[in-house]
mmCIF file of C-alpha atoms and ligand atoms in Angstrom:
data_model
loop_
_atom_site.group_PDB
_atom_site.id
_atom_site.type_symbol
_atom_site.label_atom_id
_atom_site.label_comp_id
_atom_site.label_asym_id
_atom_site.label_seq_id
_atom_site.Cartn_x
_atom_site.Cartn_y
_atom_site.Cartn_z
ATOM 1 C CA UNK A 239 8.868 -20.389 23.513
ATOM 2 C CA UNK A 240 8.065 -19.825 19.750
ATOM 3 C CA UNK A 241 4.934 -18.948 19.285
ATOM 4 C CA UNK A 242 2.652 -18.540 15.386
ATOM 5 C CA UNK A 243 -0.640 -16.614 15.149
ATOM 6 C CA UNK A 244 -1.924 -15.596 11.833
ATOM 7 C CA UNK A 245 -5.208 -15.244 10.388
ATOM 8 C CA UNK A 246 -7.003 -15.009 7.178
ATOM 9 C CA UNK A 247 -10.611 -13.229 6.068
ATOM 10 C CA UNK A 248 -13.535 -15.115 5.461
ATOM 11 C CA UNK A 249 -14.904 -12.620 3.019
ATOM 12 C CA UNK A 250 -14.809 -15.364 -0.199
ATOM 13 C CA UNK A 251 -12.482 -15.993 -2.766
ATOM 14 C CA UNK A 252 -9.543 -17.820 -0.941
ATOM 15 C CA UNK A 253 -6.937 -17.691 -3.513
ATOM 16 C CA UNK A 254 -3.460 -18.527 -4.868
ATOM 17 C CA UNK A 255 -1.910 -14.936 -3.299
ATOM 18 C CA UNK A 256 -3.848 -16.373 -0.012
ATOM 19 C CA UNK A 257 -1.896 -19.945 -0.840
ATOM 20 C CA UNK A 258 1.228 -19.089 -1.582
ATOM 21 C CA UNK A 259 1.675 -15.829 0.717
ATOM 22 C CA UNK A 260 0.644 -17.206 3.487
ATOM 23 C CA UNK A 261 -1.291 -20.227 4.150
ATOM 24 C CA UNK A 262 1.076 -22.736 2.266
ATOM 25 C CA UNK A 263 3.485 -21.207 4.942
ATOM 26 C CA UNK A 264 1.539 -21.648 8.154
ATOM 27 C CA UNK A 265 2.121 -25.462 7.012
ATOM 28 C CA UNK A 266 5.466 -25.400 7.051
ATOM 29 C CA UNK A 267 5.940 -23.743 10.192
ATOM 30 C CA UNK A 268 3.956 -26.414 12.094
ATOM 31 C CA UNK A 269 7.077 -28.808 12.704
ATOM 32 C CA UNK A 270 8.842 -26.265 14.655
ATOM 33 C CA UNK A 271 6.486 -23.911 16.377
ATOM 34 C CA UNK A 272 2.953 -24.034 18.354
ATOM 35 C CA UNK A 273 0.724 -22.620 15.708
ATOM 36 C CA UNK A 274 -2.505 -20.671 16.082
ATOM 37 C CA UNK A 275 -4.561 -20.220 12.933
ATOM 38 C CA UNK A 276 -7.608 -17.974 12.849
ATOM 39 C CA UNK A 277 -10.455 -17.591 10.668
ATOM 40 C CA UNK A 278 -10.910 -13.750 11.403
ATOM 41 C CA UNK A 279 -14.275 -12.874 11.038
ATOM 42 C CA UNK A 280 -14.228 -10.114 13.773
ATOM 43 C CA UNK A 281 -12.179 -8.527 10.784
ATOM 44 C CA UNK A 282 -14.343 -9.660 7.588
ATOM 45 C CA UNK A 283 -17.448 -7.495 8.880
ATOM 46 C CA UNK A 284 -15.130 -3.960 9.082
ATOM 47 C CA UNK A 285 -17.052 -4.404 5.392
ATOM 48 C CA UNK A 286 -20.464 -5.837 4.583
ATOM 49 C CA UNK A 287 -20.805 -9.574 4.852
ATOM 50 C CA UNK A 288 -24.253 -11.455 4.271
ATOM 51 C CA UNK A 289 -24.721 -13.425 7.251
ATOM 52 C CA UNK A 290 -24.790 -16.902 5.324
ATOM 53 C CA UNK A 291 -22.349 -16.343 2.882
ATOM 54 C CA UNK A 292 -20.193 -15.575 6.135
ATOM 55 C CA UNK A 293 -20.569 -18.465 7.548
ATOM 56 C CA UNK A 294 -19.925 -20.355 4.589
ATOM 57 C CA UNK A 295 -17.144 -18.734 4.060
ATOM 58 C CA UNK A 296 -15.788 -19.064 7.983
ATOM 59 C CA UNK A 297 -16.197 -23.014 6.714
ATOM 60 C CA UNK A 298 -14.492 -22.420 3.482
ATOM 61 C CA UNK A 299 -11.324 -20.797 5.287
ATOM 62 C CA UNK A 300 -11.085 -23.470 7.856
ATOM 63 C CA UNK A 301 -11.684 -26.233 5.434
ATOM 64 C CA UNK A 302 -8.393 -24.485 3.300
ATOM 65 C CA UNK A 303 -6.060 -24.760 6.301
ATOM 66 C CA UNK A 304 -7.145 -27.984 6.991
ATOM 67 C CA UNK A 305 -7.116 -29.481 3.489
ATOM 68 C CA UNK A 306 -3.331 -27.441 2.859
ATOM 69 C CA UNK A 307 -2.090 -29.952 5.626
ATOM 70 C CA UNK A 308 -2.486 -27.803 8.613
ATOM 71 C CA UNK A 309 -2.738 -30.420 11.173
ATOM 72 C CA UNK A 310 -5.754 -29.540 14.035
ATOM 73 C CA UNK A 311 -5.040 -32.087 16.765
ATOM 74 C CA UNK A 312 -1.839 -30.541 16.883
ATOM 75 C CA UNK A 313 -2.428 -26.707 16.153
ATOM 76 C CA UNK A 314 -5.338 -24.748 16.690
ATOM 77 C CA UNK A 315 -7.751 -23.576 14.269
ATOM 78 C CA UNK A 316 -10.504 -21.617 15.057
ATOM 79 C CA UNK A 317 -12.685 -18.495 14.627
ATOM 80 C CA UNK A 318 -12.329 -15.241 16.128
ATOM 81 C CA UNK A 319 -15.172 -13.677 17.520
ATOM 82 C CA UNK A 320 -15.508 -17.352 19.430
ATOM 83 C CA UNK A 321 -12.371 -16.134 21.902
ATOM 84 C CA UNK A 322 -13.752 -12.683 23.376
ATOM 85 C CA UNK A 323 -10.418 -11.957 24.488
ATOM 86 C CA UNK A 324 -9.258 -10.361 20.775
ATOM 87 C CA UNK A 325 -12.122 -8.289 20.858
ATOM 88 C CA UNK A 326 -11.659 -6.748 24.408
ATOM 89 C CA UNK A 327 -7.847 -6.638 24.323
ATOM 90 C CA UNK A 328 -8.565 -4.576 20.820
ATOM 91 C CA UNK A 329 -10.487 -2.532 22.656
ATOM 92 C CA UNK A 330 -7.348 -1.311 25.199
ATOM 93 C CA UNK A 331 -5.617 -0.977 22.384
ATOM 94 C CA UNK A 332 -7.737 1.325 20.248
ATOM 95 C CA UNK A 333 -6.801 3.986 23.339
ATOM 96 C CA UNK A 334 -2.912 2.852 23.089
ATOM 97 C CA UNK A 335 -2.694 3.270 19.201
ATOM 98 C CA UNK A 336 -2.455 6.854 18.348
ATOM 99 C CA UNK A 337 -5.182 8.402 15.551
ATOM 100 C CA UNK A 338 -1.999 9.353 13.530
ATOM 101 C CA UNK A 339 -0.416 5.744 13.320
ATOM 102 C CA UNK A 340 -3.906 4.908 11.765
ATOM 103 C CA UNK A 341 -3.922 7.719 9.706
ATOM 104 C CA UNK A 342 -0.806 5.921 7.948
ATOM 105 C CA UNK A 343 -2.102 2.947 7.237
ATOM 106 C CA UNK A 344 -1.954 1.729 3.253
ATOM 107 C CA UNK A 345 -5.044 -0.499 3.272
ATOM 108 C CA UNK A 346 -6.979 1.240 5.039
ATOM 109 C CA UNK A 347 -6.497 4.486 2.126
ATOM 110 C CA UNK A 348 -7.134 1.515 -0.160
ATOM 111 C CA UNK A 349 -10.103 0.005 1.080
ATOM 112 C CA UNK A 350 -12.101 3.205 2.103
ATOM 113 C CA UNK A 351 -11.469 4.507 -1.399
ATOM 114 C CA UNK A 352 -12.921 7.974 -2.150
ATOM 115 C CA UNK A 353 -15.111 7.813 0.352
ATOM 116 C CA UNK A 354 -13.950 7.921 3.586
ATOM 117 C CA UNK A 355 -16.762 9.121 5.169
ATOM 118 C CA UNK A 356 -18.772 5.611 4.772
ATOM 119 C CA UNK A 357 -16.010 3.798 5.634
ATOM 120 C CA UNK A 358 -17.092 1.499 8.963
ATOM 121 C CA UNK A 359 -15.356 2.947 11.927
ATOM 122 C CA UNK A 360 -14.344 -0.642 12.265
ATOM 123 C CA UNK A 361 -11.938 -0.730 8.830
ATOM 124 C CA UNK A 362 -10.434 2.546 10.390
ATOM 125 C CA UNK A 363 -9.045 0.387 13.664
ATOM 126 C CA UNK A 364 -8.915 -2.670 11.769
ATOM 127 C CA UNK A 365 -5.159 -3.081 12.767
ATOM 128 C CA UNK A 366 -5.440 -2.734 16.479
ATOM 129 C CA UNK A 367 -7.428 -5.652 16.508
ATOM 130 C CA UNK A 368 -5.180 -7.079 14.837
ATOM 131 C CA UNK A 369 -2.474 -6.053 16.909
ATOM 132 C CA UNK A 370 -5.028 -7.608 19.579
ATOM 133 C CA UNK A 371 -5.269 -11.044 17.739
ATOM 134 C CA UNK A 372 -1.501 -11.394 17.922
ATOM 135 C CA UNK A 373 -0.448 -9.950 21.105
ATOM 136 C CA UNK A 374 -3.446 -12.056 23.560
ATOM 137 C CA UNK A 375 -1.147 -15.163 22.617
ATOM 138 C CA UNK A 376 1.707 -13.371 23.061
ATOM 139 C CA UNK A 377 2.589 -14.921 19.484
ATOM 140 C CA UNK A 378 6.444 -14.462 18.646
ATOM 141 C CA UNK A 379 6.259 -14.613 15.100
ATOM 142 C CA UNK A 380 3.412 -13.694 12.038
ATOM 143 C CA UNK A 381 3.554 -15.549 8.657
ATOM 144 C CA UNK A 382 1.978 -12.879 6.378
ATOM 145 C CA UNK A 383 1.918 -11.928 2.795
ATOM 146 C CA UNK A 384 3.999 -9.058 1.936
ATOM 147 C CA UNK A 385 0.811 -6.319 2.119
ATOM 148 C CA UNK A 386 0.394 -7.005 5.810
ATOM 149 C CA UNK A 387 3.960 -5.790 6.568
ATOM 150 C CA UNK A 388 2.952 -2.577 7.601
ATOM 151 C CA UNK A 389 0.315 -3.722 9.864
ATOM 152 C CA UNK A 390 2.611 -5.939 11.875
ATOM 153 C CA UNK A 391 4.637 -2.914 12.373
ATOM 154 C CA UNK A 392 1.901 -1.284 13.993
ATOM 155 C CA UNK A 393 1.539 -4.118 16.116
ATOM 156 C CA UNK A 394 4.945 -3.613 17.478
ATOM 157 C CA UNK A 395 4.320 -0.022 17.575
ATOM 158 C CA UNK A 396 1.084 -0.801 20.401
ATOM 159 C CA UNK A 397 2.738 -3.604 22.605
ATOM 160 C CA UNK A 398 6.191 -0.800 22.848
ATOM 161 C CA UNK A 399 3.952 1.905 23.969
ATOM 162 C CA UNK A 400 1.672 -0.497 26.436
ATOM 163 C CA UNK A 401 4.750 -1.597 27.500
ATOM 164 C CA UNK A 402 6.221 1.634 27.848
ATOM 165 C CA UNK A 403 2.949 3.384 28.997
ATOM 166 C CA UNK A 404 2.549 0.990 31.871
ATOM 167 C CA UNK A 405 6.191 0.283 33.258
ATOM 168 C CA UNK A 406 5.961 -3.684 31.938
ATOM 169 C CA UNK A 407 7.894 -6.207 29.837
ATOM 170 C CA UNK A 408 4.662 -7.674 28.586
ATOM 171 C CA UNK A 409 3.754 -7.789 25.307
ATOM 172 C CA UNK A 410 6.358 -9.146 22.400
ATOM 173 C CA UNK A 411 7.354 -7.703 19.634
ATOM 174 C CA UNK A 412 6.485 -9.505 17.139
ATOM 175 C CA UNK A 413 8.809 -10.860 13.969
ATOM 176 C CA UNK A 414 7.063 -11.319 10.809
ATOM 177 C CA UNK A 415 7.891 -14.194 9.028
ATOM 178 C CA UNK A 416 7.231 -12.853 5.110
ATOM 179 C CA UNK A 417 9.074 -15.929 3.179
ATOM 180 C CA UNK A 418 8.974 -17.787 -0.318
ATOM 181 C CA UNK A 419 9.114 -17.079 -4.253
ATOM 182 C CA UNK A 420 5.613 -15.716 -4.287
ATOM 183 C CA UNK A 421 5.094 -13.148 -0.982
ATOM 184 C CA UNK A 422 2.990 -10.733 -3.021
ATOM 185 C CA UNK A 423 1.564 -12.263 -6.059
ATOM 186 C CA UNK A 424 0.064 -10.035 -8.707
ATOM 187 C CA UNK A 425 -3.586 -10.249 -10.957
ATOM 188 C CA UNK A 426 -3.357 -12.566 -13.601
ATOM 189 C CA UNK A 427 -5.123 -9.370 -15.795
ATOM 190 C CA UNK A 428 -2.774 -6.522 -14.606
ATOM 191 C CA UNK A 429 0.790 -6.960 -13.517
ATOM 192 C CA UNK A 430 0.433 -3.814 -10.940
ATOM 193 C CA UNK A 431 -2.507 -4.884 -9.028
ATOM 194 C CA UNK A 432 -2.630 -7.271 -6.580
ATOM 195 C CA UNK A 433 -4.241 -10.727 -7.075
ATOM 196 C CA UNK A 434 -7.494 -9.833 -4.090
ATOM 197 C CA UNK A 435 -10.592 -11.366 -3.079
ATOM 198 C CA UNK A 436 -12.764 -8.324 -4.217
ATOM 199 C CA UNK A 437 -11.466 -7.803 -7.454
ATOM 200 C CA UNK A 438 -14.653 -7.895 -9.739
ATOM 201 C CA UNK A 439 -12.735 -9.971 -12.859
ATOM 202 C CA UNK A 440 -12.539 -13.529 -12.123
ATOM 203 C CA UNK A 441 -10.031 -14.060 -14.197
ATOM 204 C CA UNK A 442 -7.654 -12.012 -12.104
ATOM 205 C CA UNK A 443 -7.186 -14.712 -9.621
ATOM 206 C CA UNK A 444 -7.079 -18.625 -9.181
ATOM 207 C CA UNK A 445 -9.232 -19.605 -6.445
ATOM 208 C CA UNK A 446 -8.431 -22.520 -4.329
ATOM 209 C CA UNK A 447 -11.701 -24.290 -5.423
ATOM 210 C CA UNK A 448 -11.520 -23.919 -9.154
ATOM 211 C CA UNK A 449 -11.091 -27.014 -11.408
ATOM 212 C CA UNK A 450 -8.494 -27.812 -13.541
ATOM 213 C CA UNK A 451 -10.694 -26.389 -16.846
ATOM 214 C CA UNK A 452 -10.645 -23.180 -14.632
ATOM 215 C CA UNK A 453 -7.152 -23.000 -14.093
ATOM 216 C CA UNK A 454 -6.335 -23.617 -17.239
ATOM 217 C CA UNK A 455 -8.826 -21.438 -19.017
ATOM 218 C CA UNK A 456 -7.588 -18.518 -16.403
ATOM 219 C CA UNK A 457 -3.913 -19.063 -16.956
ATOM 220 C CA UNK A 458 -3.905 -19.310 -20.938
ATOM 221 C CA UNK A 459 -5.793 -15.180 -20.572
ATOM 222 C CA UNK A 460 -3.323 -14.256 -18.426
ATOM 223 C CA UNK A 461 -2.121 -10.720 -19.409
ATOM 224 C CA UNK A 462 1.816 -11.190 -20.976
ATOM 225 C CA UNK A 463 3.702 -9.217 -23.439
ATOM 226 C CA UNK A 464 5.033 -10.285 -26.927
ATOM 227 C CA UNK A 465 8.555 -11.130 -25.497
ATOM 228 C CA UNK A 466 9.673 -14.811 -25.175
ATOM 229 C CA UNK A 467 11.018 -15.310 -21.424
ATOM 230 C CA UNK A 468 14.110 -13.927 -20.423
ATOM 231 C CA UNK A 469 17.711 -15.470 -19.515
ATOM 232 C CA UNK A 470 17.923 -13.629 -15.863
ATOM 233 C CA UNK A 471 15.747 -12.206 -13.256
ATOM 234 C CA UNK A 472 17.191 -8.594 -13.468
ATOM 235 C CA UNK A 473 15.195 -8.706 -16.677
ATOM 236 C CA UNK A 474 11.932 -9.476 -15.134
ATOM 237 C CA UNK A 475 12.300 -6.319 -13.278
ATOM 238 C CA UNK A 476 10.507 -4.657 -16.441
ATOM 239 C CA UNK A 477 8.176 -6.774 -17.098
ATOM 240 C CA UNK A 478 5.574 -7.086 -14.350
ATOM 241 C CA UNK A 479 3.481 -10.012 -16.157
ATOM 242 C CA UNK A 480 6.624 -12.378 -17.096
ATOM 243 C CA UNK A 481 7.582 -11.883 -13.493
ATOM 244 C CA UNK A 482 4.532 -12.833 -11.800
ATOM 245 C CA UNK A 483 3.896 -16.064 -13.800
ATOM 246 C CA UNK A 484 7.436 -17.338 -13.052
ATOM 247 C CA UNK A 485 7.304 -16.192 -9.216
ATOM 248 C CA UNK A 486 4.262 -18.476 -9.026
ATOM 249 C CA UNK A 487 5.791 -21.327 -10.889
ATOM 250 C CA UNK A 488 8.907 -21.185 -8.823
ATOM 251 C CA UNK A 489 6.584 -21.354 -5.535
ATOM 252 C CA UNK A 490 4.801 -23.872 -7.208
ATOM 253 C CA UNK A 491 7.681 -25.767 -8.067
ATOM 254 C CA UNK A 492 9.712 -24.990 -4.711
ATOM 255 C CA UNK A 493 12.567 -23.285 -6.837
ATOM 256 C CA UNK A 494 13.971 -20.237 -6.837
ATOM 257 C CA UNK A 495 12.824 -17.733 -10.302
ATOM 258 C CA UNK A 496 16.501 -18.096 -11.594
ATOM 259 C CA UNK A 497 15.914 -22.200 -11.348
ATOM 260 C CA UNK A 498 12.473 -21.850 -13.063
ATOM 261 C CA UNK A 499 14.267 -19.214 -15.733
ATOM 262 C CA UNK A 500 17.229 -21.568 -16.552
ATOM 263 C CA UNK A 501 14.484 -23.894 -17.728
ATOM 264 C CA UNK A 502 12.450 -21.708 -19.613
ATOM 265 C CA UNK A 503 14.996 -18.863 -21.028
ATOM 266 C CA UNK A 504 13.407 -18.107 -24.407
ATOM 267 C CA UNK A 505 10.741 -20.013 -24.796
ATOM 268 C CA UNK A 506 7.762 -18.364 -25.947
ATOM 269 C CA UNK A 507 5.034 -17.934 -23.216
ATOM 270 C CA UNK A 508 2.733 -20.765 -24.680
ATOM 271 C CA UNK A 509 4.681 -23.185 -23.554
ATOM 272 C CA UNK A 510 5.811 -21.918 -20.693
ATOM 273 C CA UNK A 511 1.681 -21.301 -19.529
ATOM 274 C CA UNK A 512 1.161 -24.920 -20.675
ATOM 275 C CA UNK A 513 4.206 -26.635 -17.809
ATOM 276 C CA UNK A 514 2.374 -23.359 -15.141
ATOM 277 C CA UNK A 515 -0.832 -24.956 -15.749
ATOM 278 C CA UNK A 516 -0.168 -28.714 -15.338
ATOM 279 C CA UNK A 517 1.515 -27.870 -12.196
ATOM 280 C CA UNK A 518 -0.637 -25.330 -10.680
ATOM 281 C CA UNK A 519 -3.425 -28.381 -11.274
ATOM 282 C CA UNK A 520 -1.191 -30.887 -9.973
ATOM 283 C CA UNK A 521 -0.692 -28.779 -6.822
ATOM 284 C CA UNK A 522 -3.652 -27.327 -5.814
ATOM 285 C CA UNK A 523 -6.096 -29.690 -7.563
ATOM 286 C CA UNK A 524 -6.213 -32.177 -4.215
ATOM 287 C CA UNK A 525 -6.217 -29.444 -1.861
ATOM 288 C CA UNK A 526 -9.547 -28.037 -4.014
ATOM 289 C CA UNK A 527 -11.075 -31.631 -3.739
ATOM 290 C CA UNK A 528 -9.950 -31.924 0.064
ATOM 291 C CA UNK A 529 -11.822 -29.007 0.363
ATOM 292 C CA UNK A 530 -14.974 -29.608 -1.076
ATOM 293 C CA UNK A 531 -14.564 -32.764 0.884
ATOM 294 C CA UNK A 532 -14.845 -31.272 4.479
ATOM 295 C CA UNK A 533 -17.242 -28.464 3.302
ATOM 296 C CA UNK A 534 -19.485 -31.287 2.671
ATOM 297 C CA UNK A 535 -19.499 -31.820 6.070
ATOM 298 C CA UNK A 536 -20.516 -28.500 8.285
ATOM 299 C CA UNK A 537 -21.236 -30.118 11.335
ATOM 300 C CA UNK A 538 -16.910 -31.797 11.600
ATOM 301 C CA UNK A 539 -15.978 -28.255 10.464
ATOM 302 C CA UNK A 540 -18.008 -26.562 13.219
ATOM 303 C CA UNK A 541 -17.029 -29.747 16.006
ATOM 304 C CA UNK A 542 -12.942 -28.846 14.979
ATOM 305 C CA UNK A 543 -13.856 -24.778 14.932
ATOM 306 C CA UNK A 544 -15.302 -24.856 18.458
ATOM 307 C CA UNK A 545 -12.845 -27.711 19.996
ATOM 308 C CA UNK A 546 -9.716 -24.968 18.598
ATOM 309 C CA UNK A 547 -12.108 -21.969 20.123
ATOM 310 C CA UNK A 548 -11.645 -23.363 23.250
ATOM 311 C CA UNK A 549 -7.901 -23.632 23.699
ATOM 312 C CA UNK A 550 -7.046 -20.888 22.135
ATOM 313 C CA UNK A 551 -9.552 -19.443 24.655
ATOM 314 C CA UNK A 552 -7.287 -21.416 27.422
ATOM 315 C CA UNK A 553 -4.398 -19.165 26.224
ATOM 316 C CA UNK A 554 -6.160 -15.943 25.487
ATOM 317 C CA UNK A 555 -7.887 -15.634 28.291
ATOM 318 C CA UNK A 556 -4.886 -14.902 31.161
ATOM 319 C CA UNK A 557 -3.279 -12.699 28.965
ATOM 320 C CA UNK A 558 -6.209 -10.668 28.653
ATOM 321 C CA UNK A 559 -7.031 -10.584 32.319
ATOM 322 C CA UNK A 560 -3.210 -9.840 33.229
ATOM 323 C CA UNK A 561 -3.609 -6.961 30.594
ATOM 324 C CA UNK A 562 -6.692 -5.464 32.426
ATOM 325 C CA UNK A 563 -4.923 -5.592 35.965
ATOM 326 C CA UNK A 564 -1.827 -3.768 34.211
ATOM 327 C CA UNK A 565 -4.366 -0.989 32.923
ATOM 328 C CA UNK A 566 -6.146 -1.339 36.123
ATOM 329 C CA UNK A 567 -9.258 -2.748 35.674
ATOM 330 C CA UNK A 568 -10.976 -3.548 39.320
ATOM 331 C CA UNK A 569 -11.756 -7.072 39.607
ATOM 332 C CA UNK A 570 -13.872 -7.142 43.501
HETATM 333 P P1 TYM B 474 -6.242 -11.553 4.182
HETATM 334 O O1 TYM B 474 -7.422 -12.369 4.569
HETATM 335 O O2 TYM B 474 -6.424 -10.410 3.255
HETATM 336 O O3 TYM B 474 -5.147 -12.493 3.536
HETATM 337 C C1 TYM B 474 -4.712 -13.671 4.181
HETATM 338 C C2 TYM B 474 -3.225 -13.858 3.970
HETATM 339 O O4 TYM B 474 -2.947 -13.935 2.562
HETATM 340 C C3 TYM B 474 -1.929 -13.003 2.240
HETATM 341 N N1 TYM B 474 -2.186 -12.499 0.875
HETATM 342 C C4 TYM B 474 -1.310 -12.539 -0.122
HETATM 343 N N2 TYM B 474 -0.051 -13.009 -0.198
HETATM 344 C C5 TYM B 474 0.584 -12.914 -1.386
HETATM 345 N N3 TYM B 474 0.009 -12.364 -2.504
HETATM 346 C C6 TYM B 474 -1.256 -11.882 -2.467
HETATM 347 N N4 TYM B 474 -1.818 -11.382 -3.571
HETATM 348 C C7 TYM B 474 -1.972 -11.951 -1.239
HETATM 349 N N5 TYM B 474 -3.218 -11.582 -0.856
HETATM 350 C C8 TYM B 474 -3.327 -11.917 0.436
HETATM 351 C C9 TYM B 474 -2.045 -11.902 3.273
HETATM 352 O O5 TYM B 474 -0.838 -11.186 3.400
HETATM 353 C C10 TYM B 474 -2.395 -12.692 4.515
HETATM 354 O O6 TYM B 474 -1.223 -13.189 5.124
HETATM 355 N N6 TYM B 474 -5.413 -8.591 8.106
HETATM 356 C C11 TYM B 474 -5.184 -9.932 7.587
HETATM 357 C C12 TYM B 474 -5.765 -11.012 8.460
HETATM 358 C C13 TYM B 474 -5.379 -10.962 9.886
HETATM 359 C C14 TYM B 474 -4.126 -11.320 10.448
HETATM 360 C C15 TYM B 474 -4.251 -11.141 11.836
HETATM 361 C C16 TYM B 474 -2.938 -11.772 9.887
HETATM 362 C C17 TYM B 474 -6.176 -10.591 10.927
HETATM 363 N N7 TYM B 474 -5.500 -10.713 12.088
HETATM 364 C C18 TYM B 474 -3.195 -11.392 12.716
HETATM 365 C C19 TYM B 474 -1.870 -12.023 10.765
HETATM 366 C C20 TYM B 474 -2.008 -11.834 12.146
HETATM 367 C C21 TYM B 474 -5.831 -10.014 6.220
HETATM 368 O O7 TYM B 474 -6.689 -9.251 5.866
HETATM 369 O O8 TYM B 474 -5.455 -11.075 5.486
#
């Protein structure tokens, strides 16, 4: 069986990254695998979240997958800290995961910052809960944006040495499915950083919600150079800005960057920012509206989040308990 889990923060600030690296993908997959979508909020508090905006946002993210096309009845959608298996089966495997895998981990440097000390102890074994969300479905295969790579290797790093550990064949290893024009797209203000929820200017990132004056406004500041666009993509390689834009118009567009290129060799970027805009509004203006749509309406949000919470719980559940025998848990 082919099985999907993937999740996405509610800490604010969905955006296009969050679209097009992911959750645009989790659609796609639906027609041939069982999916299991999660609104991780077990994962949003490893930093500080106000209680209400939390639970707006919890809304917000569910609302996204919905309004994207990902189909409930179907799939599951739900939130995390409603199935206590991820948080128990994370628990097993913060004493399988080894203090120097952690040690490794990219985002975790990133998000601590300079200092460490403060950091939650929570952020620090952020990825073995992760490894937990994944492995108490026994999920087959991640969709992810490219900067959770090295996470999902960790996550086959902790079900090899439970398996190992214990004498079992019984967690997966998981593939991650990292696919499309646009796996890791870049601020709209600095070609080198990474379009993220937390980044203080607005106008490095298009958020799902923003209206078409936004978009626009945001795309005609994006950060370019004086160059008109290139004939190839070997030339892009220089030119972090140029790159970016056309990555996201040939994910927009469902094209490859040489497609989008062979349209727009040499033209100067104004014109170029003025086809990016009509289509980013053309694409991801109904999905903002769909949104806005079910947000207006809490208590179906909340009915669909509790009706996923309790299959996935239908799943989650046996694996955890057949974990806990392996380990050796008593159950009188
Ligand atoms: P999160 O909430 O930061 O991001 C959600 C998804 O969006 C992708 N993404 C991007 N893709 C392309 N370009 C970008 N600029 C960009 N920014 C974000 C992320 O790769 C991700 O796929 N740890 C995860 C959530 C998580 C999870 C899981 C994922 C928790 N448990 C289990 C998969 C499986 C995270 O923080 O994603």
């Amino acid at each position: 069986m082919k099985r999907i889990f993937s999740g996405v923060q509610p800490t604010g600030n969905l955006h296009l990254g969050n679209y097009l690296g992911a959750i645009r993908n989790f659609v796609r997959l639906q027609e041939d695998y069982e999916c299991i979508y999660c609104v991780v909020d077990l994962h949003a508090i490893t930093v500080w979240q106000d209680p209400k905006e939390l639970r707006a946002s919890t809304r917000e993210v569910a609302a996204a997958f919905m309004a994207a096309g990902i189909d409930a009845r179907r799939h599951i959608i739900f939130n995390q800290s409603q199935v206590p298996a991820h948080a128990e089966l994370a628990w097993i495997f913060n004493c399988v995961a080894r203090l120097g895998w952690l040690n490794r981990m990219t985002q975790f440097k990133e998000k601590a910052g300079k200092d460490r000390e403060n950091a939650s102890a929570g952020l620090y074994v952020y990825p073995n809960l992760m490894a937990a969300d994944i492995l108490a479905y026994h999920a087959t295969h991640v969709p992810v944006g490219e900067d959770q790579k090295q996470h999902l290797e960790l996550a086959r790093d902790i079900a090899q040495k439970f398996n190992h550990d214990f004498g079992v064949e019984f967690f997966p290893l998981t593939e991650p499915l990292i696919f499309g024009e646009a796996t890791r797209v870049m601020s709209l203000r600095d070609g080198s950083k990474k379009m993220s929820k937390s980044d203080p200017s607005e106008f490095s990132r298009i958020n799902l919600t923003d209206d078409a004056d936004a978009i626009a406004q945001k795309i005609r500041r994006a950060k370019t150079d004086p160059h008109p666009l290139p004939h190839t993509v070997a030339e892009l390689e220089a030119r972090p800005e140029a790159d970016n834009l056309i990555g996201i118009h040939a994910a927009l567009s469902d094209r490859t960057r040489a497609a989008v290129l062979a349209e727009f060799a040499g033209a100067p970027f104004a014109r170029f920012k003025q086809a990016l805009t009509d289509l980013a509004v053309a694409k991801l203006g109904p999905i903002g509206q769909e949104m806005q749509r079910l947000m207006a309406d809490p208590a179906e949000v909340d009915r669909i989040l509790r009706d996923g919470a309790r299959r996935a719980n239908a799943i989650a559940e046996p694996v955890l308990r057949q974990a806990q025998d392996i380990v050796g848990f008593l159950r009188p």
